């Protein structure tokens, strides 16, 4: 068990709800992941849209089973480009989803979907003041992360790589620096994860969790991939807790050399 | 008067609250009120304020609902 935002969780796998082949595949993938934190969003409501209704029913079911499974919704502010937009969307999310958790996204560049650090800090500061539990989606920049903590964020969610690229951890040095400098802050690698090995690596580095969506939703078999990520994240965490060996340049035989027959035998 | 609803121009007659807008123009149809949230001119409006919130000429109204997200 571990704790984030005052909630005790068993799973360290946060999963998104977008881009699945069908609502059924989404639901089964989430079940296979055993995730306890599921991301959702808000968009214009078109009257009579059956997809919205299906998703709403999923949310109702999710909420009804919440007490038994201890699961939580994490609404996002995806698509926002300014602090003002993000603050308004967060307020709307709080009323709609009845949670003060918000995955704060403020995009600064449309090609990379890189967060705008200045607008992000402004939005985070205001939302913390309004009682939100802010999960800021940020880059791996150390100073930005320090600023987010200084305005009251208690959690950081640095990217592994740009959203949806599947490139994995493109700057392990920066991520490790965050882990080392903020040993007591819950750190979630959010975005850019493409395969279970990427997630395992993040967990081996000591990150507290991983948030991903595309890598599961766009797998040929999303349900199996969700399970693969679950196992990888668990394996990575166990490896971190176990403490891995130090890498070295020189080979070192693992089989005992004492008693070796024909040791250094030379043909006569 | 003219307002903008979810990005589209909409003509409404006379003074109109958010609640009246939703009912007169059947903007909810089969959707329950608790499935939507509203903002006017990028300012969030609490649900309990819908009956009293009077819309003005040119107001930009957004009605949002839950969707999938990452």
Coordinates of C-alpha atoms in Angstrom, one line a residue:
Chain A
X1 CA 0.0 0.0 0.0
X2 CA 1.1 3.6 -0.6
X3 CA -0.6 6.9 -0.3
X4 CA -1.3 9.8 -2.7
X5 CA -3.5 12.8 -2.0
X6 CA -4.6 11.3 1.3
X7 CA -5.8 8.1 -0.3
X8 CA -4.3 4.6 0.2
X9 CA -3.7 2.7 -3.0
X10 CA -2.4 -0.7 -3.8
X11 CA -1.9 -0.1 -7.6
X12 CA 0.7 2.3 -8.9
X13 CA -0.8 2.2 -12.4
X14 CA -2.9 5.2 -13.4
X15 CA -4.7 4.6 -16.7
X16 CA -6.5 6.7 -19.2
X17 CA -9.9 6.1 -20.8
X18 CA -9.4 7.5 -24.3
X19 CA -8.8 5.9 -27.8
X20 CA -9.9 2.4 -27.1
X21 CA -11.6 0.4 -29.9
X22 CA -14.8 0.3 -28.0
X23 CA -16.3 1.2 -24.5
X24 CA -16.2 -2.5 -23.8
X25 CA -12.5 -2.8 -24.5
X26 CA -11.9 0.2 -22.4
X27 CA -13.7 -1.2 -19.5
X28 CA -12.1 -4.6 -19.7
X29 CA -8.6 -3.0 -20.1
X30 CA -9.2 -1.0 -16.9
X31 CA -10.3 -4.1 -15.1
X32 CA -7.2 -6.0 -16.3
X33 CA -4.9 -3.2 -15.2
X34 CA -6.3 -3.2 -11.7
X35 CA -5.8 0.5 -11.7
X36 CA -7.4 2.5 -9.0
X37 CA -6.9 5.9 -10.6
X38 CA -8.6 6.5 -14.0
X39 CA -8.4 9.7 -16.0
X40 CA -11.4 11.4 -17.6
X41 CA -12.1 14.7 -19.3
X42 CA -14.8 17.2 -20.4
X43 CA -15.9 18.4 -23.8
X44 CA -18.9 20.1 -25.3
X45 CA -22.0 18.1 -24.7
X46 CA -24.0 17.5 -27.8
X47 CA -27.6 16.6 -26.9
X48 CA -28.5 13.0 -27.8
X49 CA -24.9 11.9 -28.3
X50 CA -25.0 8.1 -27.4
X51 CA -21.3 7.9 -26.9
X52 CA -21.5 10.4 -24.1
X53 CA -24.4 8.4 -22.5
X54 CA -22.4 5.1 -22.7
X55 CA -19.4 6.8 -21.0
X56 CA -21.7 8.4 -18.4
X57 CA -23.1 5.0 -17.5
X58 CA -19.6 3.6 -17.2
X59 CA -18.8 6.4 -14.7
X60 CA -21.9 5.7 -12.7
X61 CA -20.9 2.0 -12.5
X62 CA -17.4 3.1 -11.6
X63 CA -18.6 5.2 -8.8
X64 CA -21.0 2.6 -7.5
X65 CA -18.2 0.0 -7.2
X66 CA -15.8 2.6 -5.9
X67 CA -16.3 1.9 -2.2
X68 CA -15.5 -1.8 -2.8
X69 CA -12.5 -1.3 -5.1
X70 CA -11.2 2.0 -3.7
X71 CA -11.0 3.6 -7.1
X72 CA -10.8 7.3 -8.0
X73 CA -11.4 9.5 -11.0
X74 CA -8.8 12.0 -12.0
X75 CA -10.3 14.6 -14.4
X76 CA -7.9 16.4 -16.7
X77 CA -7.7 19.9 -18.3
X78 CA -6.4 18.5 -21.6
X79 CA -6.4 21.0 -24.4
X80 CA -6.2 24.1 -22.2
X81 CA -3.6 26.7 -23.3
X82 CA -3.9 29.3 -20.5
X83 CA -4.2 29.3 -16.8
X84 CA -7.6 30.9 -17.0
X85 CA -9.0 28.1 -19.3
X86 CA -7.5 25.5 -17.1
X87 CA -8.9 27.0 -13.9
X88 CA -12.4 27.2 -15.3
X89 CA -12.3 23.7 -16.7
X90 CA -11.0 22.4 -13.3
X91 CA -13.9 24.1 -11.6
X92 CA -16.3 22.5 -14.0
X93 CA -14.7 19.1 -13.5
X94 CA -15.1 19.4 -9.8
X95 CA -18.8 19.9 -10.1
X96 CA -19.3 17.2 -12.8
X97 CA -17.1 14.5 -11.3
X98 CA -17.5 15.4 -7.7
X99 CA -13.8 15.3 -6.9
X100 CA -11.2 18.0 -6.0
X101 CA -8.5 16.0 -7.8
X102 CA -7.4 17.6 -11.1
X103 CA -4.7 16.5 -13.6
X104 CA -3.6 20.0 -14.6
X105 CA -2.6 20.3 -18.2
X106 CA -1.7 23.6 -19.8
X107 CA -0.2 23.2 -23.2
X108 CA 2.4 25.6 -24.5
X109 CA 3.2 24.0 -27.9
X110 CA 0.8 22.2 -30.1
X111 CA 3.4 20.0 -31.9
X112 CA 5.0 18.5 -28.8
X113 CA 2.1 19.2 -26.5
X114 CA 4.7 20.4 -24.1
X115 CA 3.3 22.1 -21.0
X116 CA 3.6 25.9 -20.7
X117 CA 5.5 26.2 -17.4
X118 CA 4.5 29.8 -16.7
X119 CA 0.7 29.3 -17.2
X120 CA 1.0 25.9 -15.4
X121 CA 2.4 27.4 -12.2
X122 CA -0.1 30.3 -12.3
X123 CA -3.0 27.8 -12.7
X124 CA -1.6 25.5 -10.0
X125 CA -1.3 28.3 -7.5
X126 CA -4.9 29.4 -8.0
X127 CA -6.3 25.9 -7.9
X128 CA -4.4 24.9 -4.7
X129 CA -5.8 28.1 -3.2
X130 CA -9.3 26.9 -4.2
X131 CA -8.9 23.6 -2.5
X132 CA -8.0 21.4 -5.4
X133 CA -5.5 18.5 -5.1
X134 CA -3.4 19.4 -8.1
X135 CA -1.7 16.7 -10.2
X136 CA 0.4 18.9 -12.5
X137 CA 1.4 17.4 -15.8
X138 CA 4.8 19.0 -16.3
X139 CA 8.2 18.6 -18.0
X140 CA 11.1 17.1 -16.2
X141 CA 12.6 20.6 -15.6
X142 CA 13.9 20.7 -12.0
X143 CA 13.2 24.4 -11.5
X144 CA 9.7 24.2 -12.8
X145 CA 9.0 21.3 -10.4
X146 CA 10.4 23.3 -7.6
X147 CA 8.1 26.2 -8.5
X148 CA 5.1 23.8 -8.6
X149 CA 5.9 22.6 -5.1
X150 CA 6.4 26.1 -3.8
X151 CA 2.9 27.1 -4.9
X152 CA 1.4 24.2 -3.0
X153 CA 1.4 21.2 -5.3
X154 CA 2.1 18.0 -3.3
X155 CA 2.4 15.7 -6.4
X156 CA 4.4 16.0 -9.6
X157 CA 3.7 14.3 -12.9
X158 CA 6.7 14.9 -15.2
X159 CA 6.5 13.6 -18.7
X160 CA 8.6 10.6 -19.9
X161 CA 8.2 11.9 -23.5
X162 CA 5.6 14.0 -25.3
X163 CA 2.0 12.7 -25.1
X164 CA 1.2 9.8 -27.4
X165 CA 4.7 9.4 -28.8
X166 CA 5.5 6.1 -27.0
X167 CA 9.2 7.0 -26.9
X168 CA 9.7 6.1 -23.3
X169 CA 11.9 8.0 -20.9
X170 CA 13.8 10.4 -23.2
X171 CA 15.7 12.1 -20.4
X172 CA 16.4 9.6 -17.7
X173 CA 19.0 11.9 -16.1
X174 CA 16.5 14.7 -15.6
X175 CA 13.9 12.2 -14.2
X176 CA 16.5 10.7 -11.8
X177 CA 17.4 14.2 -10.7
X178 CA 13.8 14.8 -9.8
X179 CA 13.6 11.6 -7.9
X180 CA 16.8 12.4 -6.0
X181 CA 15.9 15.9 -5.2
X182 CA 12.4 15.3 -4.1
X183 CA 12.6 12.0 -2.3
X184 CA 9.4 12.5 -0.3
X185 CA 7.2 13.9 -3.1
X186 CA 4.9 11.5 -4.9
X187 CA 6.3 11.4 -8.5
X188 CA 4.2 9.9 -11.3
X189 CA 5.7 9.6 -14.8
X190 CA 2.9 10.8 -17.1
X191 CA 2.9 10.5 -20.9
X192 CA 5.3 9.1 -23.5
X193 CA 5.4 5.6 -22.2
X194 CA 5.2 3.1 -25.1
X195 CA 6.0 -0.3 -23.7
X196 CA 5.9 -2.1 -20.4
X197 CA 9.7 -2.0 -20.2
X198 CA 9.5 1.9 -20.2
X199 CA 7.2 1.7 -17.2
X200 CA 9.3 -0.8 -15.4
X201 CA 12.4 1.4 -15.9
X202 CA 10.5 4.4 -14.4
X203 CA 9.5 2.3 -11.4
X204 CA 13.1 0.9 -11.0
X205 CA 14.2 4.5 -10.8
X206 CA 12.0 5.0 -7.8
X207 CA 9.0 6.8 -9.3
X208 CA 5.9 6.2 -7.3
X209 CA 3.6 5.4 -10.3
X210 CA 3.0 5.6 -14.0
X211 CA 0.1 7.2 -15.9
X212 CA -0.5 6.1 -19.4
X213 CA -3.2 5.7 -22.0
X214 CA -2.2 5.3 -25.6
X215 CA 0.2 2.4 -25.1
X216 CA -2.7 0.3 -23.8
X217 CA -5.5 1.7 -26.0
X218 CA -3.5 1.4 -29.2
X219 CA -2.0 -2.0 -28.5
X220 CA -3.3 -4.8 -30.8
X221 CA -4.8 -6.4 -27.7
X222 CA -5.5 -3.7 -25.2
X223 CA -6.7 -6.0 -22.5
X224 CA -3.6 -8.1 -22.5
X225 CA -1.3 -5.0 -22.7
X226 CA -3.1 -3.6 -19.7
X227 CA -2.1 -6.7 -17.8
X228 CA 1.4 -6.5 -19.2
X229 CA 1.8 -3.0 -17.9
X230 CA 0.4 -4.0 -14.5
X231 CA 3.0 -6.7 -14.1
X232 CA 5.8 -4.4 -15.4
X233 CA 4.9 -1.7 -12.9
X234 CA 4.8 -4.1 -10.1
X235 CA 8.1 -5.7 -11.2
X236 CA 9.8 -2.3 -11.4
X237 CA 8.6 -1.3 -8.0
X238 CA 9.8 -4.6 -6.4
X239 CA 13.2 -4.1 -8.1
X240 CA 13.4 -0.6 -6.7
X241 CA 12.6 -1.8 -3.2
X242 CA 15.0 -4.7 -3.5
X243 CA 17.9 -2.5 -4.5
X244 CA 19.6 -3.4 -7.7
X245 CA 23.3 -4.2 -8.1
X246 CA 25.8 -1.7 -9.2
X247 CA 26.8 -1.9 -12.9
X248 CA 30.5 -2.3 -13.6
X249 CA 32.7 -2.5 -16.7
X250 CA 34.7 -5.7 -15.9
X251 CA 33.1 -9.1 -16.3
X252 CA 32.9 -11.1 -13.1
X253 CA 32.2 -14.8 -13.4
X254 CA 29.2 -15.8 -11.5
X255 CA 30.2 -19.5 -11.3
X256 CA 32.9 -20.3 -8.7
X257 CA 36.4 -20.5 -10.2
X258 CA 37.8 -22.6 -7.3
X259 CA 37.9 -26.2 -8.3
X260 CA 37.7 -25.6 -12.0
X261 CA 39.1 -28.6 -13.8
X262 CA 41.7 -28.1 -16.6
X263 CA 42.3 -24.6 -15.2
X264 CA 44.4 -22.8 -17.7
X265 CA 45.4 -26.1 -19.3
X266 CA 47.8 -25.7 -22.1
X267 CA 48.1 -28.1 -25.0
X268 CA 51.6 -29.7 -24.9
Chain B
X1 CA -30.9 38.4 -28.5
X2 CA -27.9 36.5 -29.9
X3 CA -25.8 34.3 -27.8
X4 CA -23.1 31.7 -28.6
X5 CA -23.8 28.2 -27.4
X6 CA -21.1 25.6 -27.6
X7 CA -19.5 27.6 -30.4
X8 CA -22.7 28.1 -32.4
X9 CA -24.8 31.2 -32.7
X10 CA -28.2 30.9 -31.1
X11 CA -31.2 33.4 -31.1
X12 CA -33.1 33.5 -27.8
X13 CA -36.1 35.6 -27.1
X14 CA -36.0 38.3 -24.4
X15 CA -34.4 38.0 -21.0
X16 CA -33.4 34.4 -20.4
X17 CA -31.9 32.5 -17.5
X18 CA -29.6 29.5 -18.0
X19 CA -32.4 27.2 -16.8
X20 CA -34.9 28.8 -19.3
X21 CA -32.3 28.5 -22.1
X22 CA -31.9 24.8 -21.5
X23 CA -35.6 24.1 -21.3
X24 CA -36.9 26.3 -24.1
X25 CA -34.3 25.2 -26.6
X26 CA -34.3 21.6 -25.5
X27 CA -30.6 21.6 -25.1
X28 CA -30.5 18.7 -22.8
X29 CA -32.9 16.3 -24.6
X30 CA -32.2 12.9 -23.0
X31 CA -29.3 14.1 -20.9
X32 CA -29.8 14.6 -17.2
X33 CA -28.9 18.0 -15.7
X34 CA -26.2 16.4 -13.5
X35 CA -24.5 15.2 -16.6
X36 CA -23.5 18.7 -17.7
X37 CA -21.7 21.7 -16.4
X38 CA -21.8 25.2 -17.6
X39 CA -19.5 28.2 -18.1
X40 CA -20.5 31.7 -19.4
X41 CA -17.8 33.8 -20.9
X42 CA -15.2 31.4 -19.6
X43 CA -16.5 31.7 -16.0
X44 CA -17.8 28.6 -14.3
X45 CA -21.4 28.8 -13.2
X46 CA -22.6 26.6 -10.3
X47 CA -25.6 24.5 -11.0
X48 CA -27.6 26.1 -8.3
X49 CA -27.2 29.5 -10.0
X50 CA -28.8 28.4 -13.3
X51 CA -32.4 29.7 -12.5
X52 CA -31.1 33.1 -11.5
X53 CA -28.3 33.6 -13.9
X54 CA -29.6 36.1 -16.6
X55 CA -27.9 35.8 -20.0
X56 CA -26.9 38.9 -21.9
X57 CA -26.5 39.7 -25.6
X58 CA -23.3 38.2 -26.9
X59 CA -22.7 35.8 -24.0
X60 CA -20.6 32.8 -24.8
X61 CA -21.9 29.7 -23.2
X62 CA -20.2 26.4 -22.9
X63 CA -22.1 23.3 -21.8
X64 CA -19.7 20.4 -21.1
X65 CA -20.1 16.8 -20.3
X66 CA -17.9 13.8 -19.3
X67 CA -15.8 12.3 -22.0
X68 CA -12.9 9.9 -22.2
X69 CA -9.5 11.3 -21.5
X70 CA -5.9 10.5 -20.9

